[in-house]
Coordinates of C-alpha atoms in Angstrom, one line a residue:
M1 CA 44.5 33.4 -38.9
N2 CA 43.7 30.4 -37.1
D3 CA 45.6 28.4 -34.0
M4 CA 48.0 25.7 -35.4
K5 CA 47.7 21.9 -33.3
Y6 CA 50.8 19.1 -33.4
E7 CA 49.3 16.3 -32.2
L8 CA 52.0 14.1 -29.5
S9 CA 51.7 10.2 -28.9
D10 CA 50.5 8.1 -26.8
L11 CA 53.6 7.5 -25.0
D12 CA 54.2 11.4 -25.2
K13 CA 51.2 11.6 -22.7
T14 CA 53.3 9.8 -20.0
G15 CA 55.3 12.6 -19.6
I16 CA 53.3 15.2 -18.7
T17 CA 53.2 15.5 -15.5
K18 CA 57.0 16.0 -15.6
I19 CA 59.9 18.7 -15.6
V20 CA 62.5 18.5 -16.9
K21 CA 65.2 21.7 -16.9
I22 CA 68.9 22.1 -17.2
L23 CA 71.4 25.2 -17.0
L24 CA 74.2 25.8 -18.9
F25 CA 77.0 28.0 -17.4
Y26 CA 80.2 30.1 -19.6
E27 CA 82.4 31.7 -18.8
L28 CA 82.5 35.3 -20.8
Q29 CA 85.2 37.5 -21.4
P30 CA 85.9 41.5 -20.1
T31 CA 85.7 42.3 -23.5
I32 CA 82.4 40.9 -24.2
D33 CA 79.7 43.1 -24.7
T34 CA 77.3 41.1 -23.3
D35 CA 74.3 43.4 -24.5
Q36 CA 75.2 42.0 -27.7
L37 CA 74.9 38.2 -26.5
I38 CA 72.0 38.3 -24.5
T39 CA 70.6 40.1 -28.8
S40 CA 72.4 37.2 -29.8
L41 CA 70.3 34.9 -27.9
A42 CA 67.7 36.2 -28.3
E43 CA 67.8 35.3 -31.8
G44 CA 69.0 32.0 -31.6
V45 CA 65.7 30.8 -29.5
K46 CA 64.1 32.4 -32.2
H47 CA 65.7 30.7 -35.6
A48 CA 65.4 27.2 -32.5
T49 CA 62.5 27.9 -32.6
S50 CA 61.4 28.9 -36.4
Q51 CA 62.2 25.1 -37.3
L52 CA 60.6 23.8 -34.0
P53 CA 57.6 26.0 -33.8
F54 CA 55.3 23.8 -31.3
M55 CA 58.9 24.6 -28.7
A56 CA 57.2 28.0 -28.7
G57 CA 52.7 26.0 -27.7
S58 CA 51.4 25.1 -24.8
L59 CA 49.9 22.1 -23.9
E60 CA 45.7 20.6 -23.8
F61 CA 43.7 17.8 -24.7
N62 CA 41.3 17.8 -27.9
E63 CA 37.4 16.1 -27.6
Y64 CA 39.4 12.8 -28.2
G65 CA 41.1 12.5 -25.5
K66 CA 44.7 13.4 -27.7
L67 CA 47.5 15.6 -25.8
C68 CA 48.4 18.2 -28.5
I69 CA 50.6 21.5 -28.7
L70 CA 48.3 24.0 -29.6
M71 CA 49.4 27.1 -31.0
P72 CA 47.8 30.3 -31.4
P73 CA 49.5 32.2 -34.3
G74 CA 52.1 34.7 -33.5
S75 CA 53.1 32.4 -30.5
Q76 CA 57.5 32.9 -29.0
V77 CA 59.1 30.6 -26.5
K78 CA 59.3 32.8 -23.3
L79 CA 62.4 34.3 -23.0
N80 CA 63.6 35.4 -19.2
I81 CA 66.2 37.7 -18.6
R82 CA 67.9 38.2 -15.3
R83 CA 71.6 39.9 -14.2
F84 CA 72.0 38.7 -11.2
E85 CA 74.8 42.2 -9.1
S86 CA 77.6 41.1 -7.5
T87 CA 75.8 41.3 -3.4
E88 CA 73.1 38.6 -5.2
Q89 CA 75.0 36.5 -6.5
K90 CA 78.5 34.5 -6.3
S91 CA 80.7 35.4 -10.2
I92 CA 81.7 33.2 -13.1
S93 CA 84.7 31.7 -11.0
A94 CA 83.4 31.6 -8.1
L95 CA 80.8 29.5 -9.0
V96 CA 83.7 27.2 -10.8
E97 CA 85.6 26.8 -7.2
G98 CA 83.1 25.2 -6.0
S99 CA 82.8 22.9 -9.0
F100 CA 79.0 24.7 -9.3
S101 CA 77.9 21.7 -6.5
P102 CA 74.5 20.8 -7.1
D103 CA 74.0 20.9 -2.4
N104 CA 75.7 24.6 -2.7
M105 CA 73.4 26.8 -5.2
K106 CA 70.2 27.4 -6.4
F107 CA 69.1 26.1 -9.5
T108 CA 66.0 28.1 -9.0
E109 CA 67.1 30.9 -9.3
F110 CA 67.9 30.4 -12.5
L111 CA 65.7 28.9 -14.2
P112 CA 62.2 30.3 -15.2
E113 CA 59.1 30.4 -13.3
E114 CA 57.3 28.1 -13.9
P115 CA 52.9 28.9 -15.2
V116 CA 50.5 26.9 -13.2
A117 CA 48.5 27.5 -17.0
P118 CA 48.8 27.0 -19.3
K119 CA 50.7 24.3 -20.0
Q120 CA 53.8 26.3 -21.6
V121 CA 55.8 23.2 -23.6
C122 CA 59.2 25.5 -22.2
A123 CA 60.3 28.9 -21.3
L124 CA 64.1 29.7 -21.0
Q125 CA 66.2 32.4 -19.7
I126 CA 69.5 34.1 -19.1
S127 CA 70.9 35.0 -16.2
I128 CA 73.7 37.6 -15.5
V129 CA 76.8 37.2 -13.3
E130 CA 79.8 38.9 -13.1
G131 CA 81.8 37.2 -15.7
G132 CA 79.8 34.8 -16.1
L133 CA 76.0 33.6 -18.4
I134 CA 74.3 31.3 -17.2
L135 CA 71.4 29.1 -20.1
G136 CA 68.3 28.3 -18.1
L137 CA 65.7 25.9 -19.6
W138 CA 62.7 23.6 -18.4
M139 CA 60.1 21.4 -20.5
N140 CA 58.2 19.4 -20.5
H141 CA 58.4 16.1 -21.3
A142 CA 56.0 15.1 -23.3
A143 CA 56.9 17.7 -26.0
G144 CA 60.0 15.1 -26.0
D145 CA 63.2 13.2 -24.0
W146 CA 66.6 14.4 -23.6
S147 CA 67.4 13.6 -27.4
S148 CA 65.1 16.4 -28.1
I149 CA 66.4 19.1 -25.2
D150 CA 69.6 18.8 -26.7
T151 CA 68.5 18.8 -30.3
F152 CA 66.5 22.3 -29.6
V153 CA 69.5 23.8 -26.8
S154 CA 71.7 22.5 -29.8
L155 CA 69.9 25.2 -32.1
I156 CA 70.0 28.3 -30.0
C157 CA 73.3 27.7 -29.0
Q158 CA 74.5 27.2 -32.9
S159 CA 72.8 30.0 -34.4
C160 CA 73.1 32.1 -31.6
K161 CA 76.7 31.7 -32.8
A162 CA 76.3 32.2 -36.2
H163 CA 74.0 35.1 -35.9
R164 CA 77.6 36.6 -33.6
E165 CA 79.4 36.0 -36.7
G166 CA 77.4 36.5 -39.7
L167 CA 77.0 33.4 -41.0
K168 CA 74.0 31.3 -42.0
M169 CA 71.5 30.2 -39.6
P170 CA 71.3 26.9 -39.4
T171 CA 68.5 24.5 -40.9
Y172 CA 66.9 21.2 -39.2
T173 CA 63.5 19.0 -39.8
P174 CA 62.5 17.0 -37.3
D175 CA 60.5 13.9 -37.5
L176 CA 57.5 13.9 -36.0
N177 CA 55.4 10.6 -37.2
R178 CA 54.4 9.6 -34.6
V179 CA 52.4 6.4 -36.4
P180 CA 55.0 4.2 -33.9
Y181 CA 54.6 5.9 -30.5
N182 CA 50.8 5.1 -30.5
A183 CA 49.0 2.7 -29.7
P184 CA 48.4 0.3 -32.7
A185 CA 44.9 1.2 -34.4
T186 CA 43.7 -2.6 -35.2
G187 CA 44.2 -2.8 -31.4
S188 CA 47.1 -5.9 -29.7
T189 CA 47.7 -8.6 -29.8
F190 CA 49.2 -9.8 -27.1
S191 CA 47.5 -10.2 -23.8
R192 CA 47.5 -8.0 -20.9
Q193 CA 50.1 -10.0 -19.0
E194 CA 51.9 -10.7 -22.2
H195 CA 53.1 -6.4 -21.5
L196 CA 53.3 -6.5 -17.9
E197 CA 56.5 -9.7 -19.6
K198 CA 57.8 -8.0 -21.9
L199 CA 57.7 -4.1 -19.1
P200 CA 58.6 -6.0 -15.8
I201 CA 58.8 -3.0 -13.3
F202 CA 55.5 -1.8 -13.4
Y203 CA 52.2 -3.2 -12.5
V204 CA 48.4 -2.8 -12.6
T205 CA 46.8 -1.7 -9.5
E206 CA 43.6 0.0 -8.9
K207 CA 43.6 3.7 -8.0
S208 CA 41.8 3.0 -5.6
Q209 CA 43.8 1.4 -4.0
F210 CA 47.3 3.3 -5.2
K211 CA 49.4 4.1 -2.2
P212 CA 52.0 6.8 -3.0
Q213 CA 55.2 6.6 -2.1
P214 CA 55.9 7.7 1.7
P215 CA 58.0 11.3 2.3
P216 CA 61.8 10.5 1.7
P217 CA 65.1 10.7 3.1
A218 CA 67.2 13.8 4.1
F219 CA 69.1 13.7 0.0
R220 CA 73.1 14.8 -0.8
S221 CA 73.5 15.4 -3.9
S222 CA 77.5 15.3 -5.7
I223 CA 79.7 15.5 -8.3
Y224 CA 81.6 13.4 -9.7
R225 CA 84.7 12.8 -12.9
I226 CA 85.6 9.7 -14.6
S227 CA 87.4 9.5 -17.3
E228 CA 88.0 7.0 -20.7
P229 CA 91.5 6.3 -18.9
S230 CA 89.8 5.0 -16.1
I231 CA 87.2 4.0 -18.0
Q232 CA 89.1 1.1 -20.8
Q233 CA 90.7 0.3 -17.5
L234 CA 87.3 -1.0 -15.5
K235 CA 86.2 -2.5 -19.3
A236 CA 89.1 -4.3 -19.3
R237 CA 89.0 -5.5 -15.5
C238 CA 85.0 -6.8 -16.3
T239 CA 85.4 -8.2 -20.2
P240 CA 87.1 -11.4 -18.9
Y241 CA 84.4 -12.7 -16.9
L242 CA 81.2 -12.2 -19.9
T243 CA 80.1 -15.6 -20.7
E244 CA 76.1 -14.1 -22.0
V245 CA 76.8 -11.1 -23.9
D246 CA 78.9 -10.5 -27.0
Y247 CA 81.0 -6.9 -25.1
I248 CA 80.2 -3.3 -22.8
T249 CA 80.2 -0.9 -23.5
S250 CA 82.2 2.2 -21.5
Y251 CA 77.7 3.0 -20.2
D252 CA 77.7 0.4 -18.9
C253 CA 81.1 0.2 -17.0
I254 CA 80.5 3.5 -15.7
S255 CA 76.2 2.3 -14.7
A256 CA 77.5 -1.4 -12.6
L257 CA 79.7 0.4 -10.3
A258 CA 78.1 3.3 -9.8
W259 CA 74.7 0.3 -8.9
T260 CA 77.6 -2.1 -6.8
S261 CA 79.5 0.8 -5.0
I262 CA 75.3 2.6 -3.7
T263 CA 74.2 -0.7 -3.3
R264 CA 77.6 -1.8 -0.9
A265 CA 76.6 1.5 0.6
R266 CA 73.4 0.6 2.0
L267 CA 74.8 -3.2 3.3
N268 CA 77.0 -0.7 4.6
L269 CA 74.4 0.6 6.8
H270 CA 71.7 -1.7 6.4
P271 CA 73.5 -5.0 6.0
E272 CA 70.0 -7.0 7.5
K273 CA 68.5 -6.1 3.5
S274 CA 72.0 -8.2 1.6
S275 CA 69.2 -10.3 0.4
S276 CA 66.6 -8.1 -1.0
P277 CA 66.5 -7.2 -4.2
S278 CA 67.5 -5.0 -6.0
R279 CA 67.1 -3.4 -9.8
F280 CA 69.2 -1.0 -12.0
V281 CA 66.3 1.2 -14.4
H282 CA 67.3 3.2 -16.6
P283 CA 65.7 4.9 -19.6
I284 CA 66.5 3.6 -23.0
D285 CA 65.7 5.7 -26.7
V286 CA 64.7 3.0 -29.1
R287 CA 65.3 6.0 -32.4
T288 CA 68.3 3.4 -33.2
R289 CA 67.0 0.6 -32.1
D290 CA 64.9 0.3 -34.9
P291 CA 65.2 -2.9 -37.6
E292 CA 62.5 -2.2 -39.8
K293 CA 63.1 1.7 -39.8
N294 CA 59.4 2.3 -38.5
T295 CA 61.2 6.0 -38.0
S296 CA 64.3 7.8 -37.5
E297 CA 67.7 9.8 -35.9
H298 CA 65.9 12.8 -35.8
Y299 CA 62.1 11.4 -34.9
F300 CA 61.7 14.9 -32.1
G301 CA 59.0 13.6 -29.8
N302 CA 60.2 11.0 -26.2
A303 CA 61.6 7.7 -28.3
V304 CA 62.6 6.2 -24.4
I305 CA 61.0 3.8 -22.5
G306 CA 62.8 2.8 -18.8
S307 CA 64.1 -1.0 -19.1
Q308 CA 65.2 -2.7 -15.9
A309 CA 68.2 -4.8 -15.1
G310 CA 67.7 -7.4 -12.5
P311 CA 66.1 -7.7 -9.6
T312 CA 69.5 -9.8 -7.8
T313 CA 70.1 -9.9 -4.7
A314 CA 72.2 -6.5 -3.0
K315 CA 75.2 -10.1 -1.3
T316 CA 74.9 -11.2 -5.1
L317 CA 76.3 -8.0 -6.4
V318 CA 78.3 -6.6 -3.8
T319 CA 80.9 -10.2 -4.0
D320 CA 83.2 -12.0 -5.7
G321 CA 85.1 -7.8 -6.8
D322 CA 85.2 -8.3 -11.0
R323 CA 82.9 -11.2 -11.8
G324 CA 80.1 -8.8 -9.6
V325 CA 80.2 -6.0 -11.0
A326 CA 81.4 -7.6 -15.2
A327 CA 77.8 -9.5 -13.9
A328 CA 76.0 -6.2 -13.6
A329 CA 77.7 -4.9 -16.1
T330 CA 75.8 -7.9 -18.4
L331 CA 72.5 -7.6 -16.6
I332 CA 72.3 -4.3 -17.4
R333 CA 73.8 -4.8 -21.2
Q334 CA 71.5 -7.1 -21.8
S335 CA 68.8 -5.1 -20.6
I336 CA 69.5 -2.5 -22.8
N337 CA 69.3 -5.3 -26.1
S338 CA 65.6 -7.2 -24.9
T339 CA 64.6 -2.9 -25.9
N340 CA 63.6 -1.8 -29.0
L341 CA 61.1 0.1 -30.8
S342 CA 58.1 -2.5 -29.9
T343 CA 58.3 -2.2 -26.3
I344 CA 57.1 0.7 -27.1
S345 CA 54.3 -1.2 -28.7
H346 CA 53.7 -3.0 -24.7
M347 CA 53.7 0.7 -23.3
T348 CA 50.9 2.3 -24.9
S349 CA 49.5 -0.2 -25.7
L350 CA 48.3 -2.0 -22.0
M351 CA 47.5 2.1 -21.1
K352 CA 45.6 1.9 -24.1
S353 CA 43.8 -2.1 -22.1
L354 CA 43.7 -0.4 -18.0
T355 CA 39.7 0.8 -17.4
P356 CA 38.8 4.9 -15.6
A357 CA 39.8 2.5 -12.2
E358 CA 42.8 1.6 -13.2
T359 CA 46.6 2.8 -13.3
L360 CA 50.5 1.7 -13.7
G361 CA 51.9 1.5 -10.9
S362 CA 56.2 0.5 -10.6
Q363 CA 58.1 -1.8 -8.6
A364 CA 60.6 0.2 -8.1
D365 CA 61.9 2.0 -5.3
F366 CA 64.2 4.0 -5.4
N367 CA 64.3 5.0 -1.3
D368 CA 64.7 0.9 -0.8
M369 CA 68.0 -0.6 -3.0
D370 CA 66.9 -0.1 -6.8
V371 CA 69.0 2.5 -8.5
F372 CA 68.0 5.0 -11.7
M373 CA 70.2 6.1 -13.7
N374 CA 70.2 8.5 -16.6
T375 CA 73.1 10.0 -19.5
W376 CA 73.0 12.7 -21.3
Y377 CA 76.6 12.2 -23.0
S378 CA 75.4 12.9 -26.3
G379 CA 75.9 16.3 -25.3
S380 CA 79.7 18.3 -25.7
A381 CA 81.1 21.8 -25.4
D382 CA 81.7 22.0 -29.0
K383 CA 77.4 21.8 -29.6
Y384 CA 76.6 24.3 -26.6
D385 CA 79.2 27.1 -28.1
I386 CA 77.6 30.7 -28.6
G387 CA 80.9 31.5 -29.9
G388 CA 83.5 34.5 -29.7
D389 CA 84.1 35.3 -25.8
S390 CA 83.2 32.9 -24.1
R391 CA 83.1 28.9 -22.8
S392 CA 80.8 27.1 -21.7
V393 CA 82.2 25.5 -18.4
A394 CA 79.6 23.2 -16.3
F395 CA 76.1 21.7 -17.6
R396 CA 74.3 20.8 -14.9
V397 CA 70.5 18.8 -13.6
P398 CA 69.0 19.9 -10.7
S399 CA 67.5 17.0 -9.8
S400 CA 64.0 16.3 -9.7
L401 CA 64.1 11.9 -9.0
P402 CA 63.0 11.0 -5.1
G403 CA 65.1 9.2 -4.3
A404 CA 69.0 7.0 -5.7
C405 CA 69.5 8.1 -8.9
V406 CA 72.8 8.9 -10.7
V407 CA 72.9 11.1 -14.0
I408 CA 76.1 11.3 -16.6
L409 CA 77.0 14.6 -17.5
P410 CA 78.0 15.5 -20.8
N411 CA 81.7 15.9 -22.2
F412 CA 83.1 19.3 -21.5
S413 CA 86.9 18.6 -21.6
R414 CA 88.0 20.2 -24.3
G415 CA 91.6 17.5 -24.9
A416 CA 91.4 15.0 -26.2
T417 CA 90.6 12.7 -23.6
R418 CA 87.0 12.6 -22.8
V419 CA 85.6 13.4 -19.3
F420 CA 82.7 12.9 -17.6
E421 CA 81.2 14.1 -14.9
V422 CA 78.4 12.8 -13.2
F423 CA 75.6 13.5 -10.3
V424 CA 74.6 11.7 -8.5
Q425 CA 72.0 12.1 -5.5
M426 CA 71.7 9.3 -2.3
E427 CA 70.7 9.4 1.5
V428 CA 73.0 11.7 3.3
K429 CA 74.2 8.5 5.9
V430 CA 74.8 6.9 2.8
H431 CA 76.2 8.4 0.7
E432 CA 79.0 9.6 3.0
V433 CA 79.7 6.0 2.6
L434 CA 79.8 6.2 -0.7
R435 CA 82.4 8.9 -0.7
K436 CA 85.3 6.2 1.5
D437 CA 84.5 3.1 -0.4
P438 CA 87.9 2.7 -2.0
E439 CA 86.4 0.8 -4.8
F440 CA 84.2 4.0 -6.1
L441 CA 86.9 6.0 -5.1
R442 CA 89.2 3.7 -7.7
Y443 CA 87.4 5.9 -10.4
F444 CA 86.0 7.9 -9.3
E445 CA 86.4 12.0 -8.1
V446 CA 85.4 14.0 -5.8
V447 CA 84.3 16.6 -7.5
A448 CA 82.2 19.0 -5.7

């Protein structure tokens, strides 16, 4: 049998240097047979891979410079099993008590090693600790975005549950139409400047002139919690001051509060930066932002593009109380509304226009006054249920971003009220100020 090849999109190529990592923590009842659970999870991985076979491949460029996933016959996703003795790792109850604090745990112990070559699409590790199990996964960003990872992990968990309970295995048919995510075959009708106007985060520079960011300062990472009632209270405060958008969402409100609060903490330490510009950068999924229906929600790959709210002066963000938060939420909503599938075309066309001596640079500096935000809120305890006497208790994302970032984690609350945990990474001194900010703590509860 010959190797199978899955050709990826022009947009996928931008993610090849990035690895996305996630960790799912489960509490296990004493009656559970961990060997049987591991067997069921292994079957879950095997079945999920049968639905999405390219997940077992490796990345390579073909003779035409197109990024592909190569699939030799019999390829399987690498699955590592590791059992920790009580002297080697804390029990799950101790980890729960510490709220899985990112600064107090070595997440790398729960993740499979990353090979230097070939570039595998993904790998998983099942870790057994006293009273619990951790499912760790890393995936090359070129193979897919968060929505794609969520699909794969959900399939693994649902298949594991079906195997344990003797039920029919789930099926999934991905949309692999790459055309909307490639540069137009006939060339673009827009000039380079017009592309850049649609992509204000980026600029074109000569590779010889490109200067990498200096080493980042020391960071502190914390987990906060925000509940649905708090979000609605925040939204009610903002709504009277909305003039340029018809509505704002819960995401807009959480993001605006994070952006303004972090800016206020920074200015507390650096008042001389009050007139400096501040940007809010976040990835937008365009699967459902496609009025012409050229793509679909089942598209498996990269369907996100970075969008920018602002820039606006730092001082503007922290003045006028509720009006300031509402103004930030408005800018965030406008950045979302202005992003759709055509934005991808501008990005891929811009990339195609680059000469061998050129590269793209980013205007954002997350070590200065800009903030990066992402959300994994579409995940849930139900999606990641592996059945039987197990209970998902936490979801963590080891951050790989060297700067200020905020990540909304999945809702693992099981009651009627939604509760989200939020990962925040900031420079140590700024984070110390943030943890004392009364406006921030009015809505965000410190977890770890």
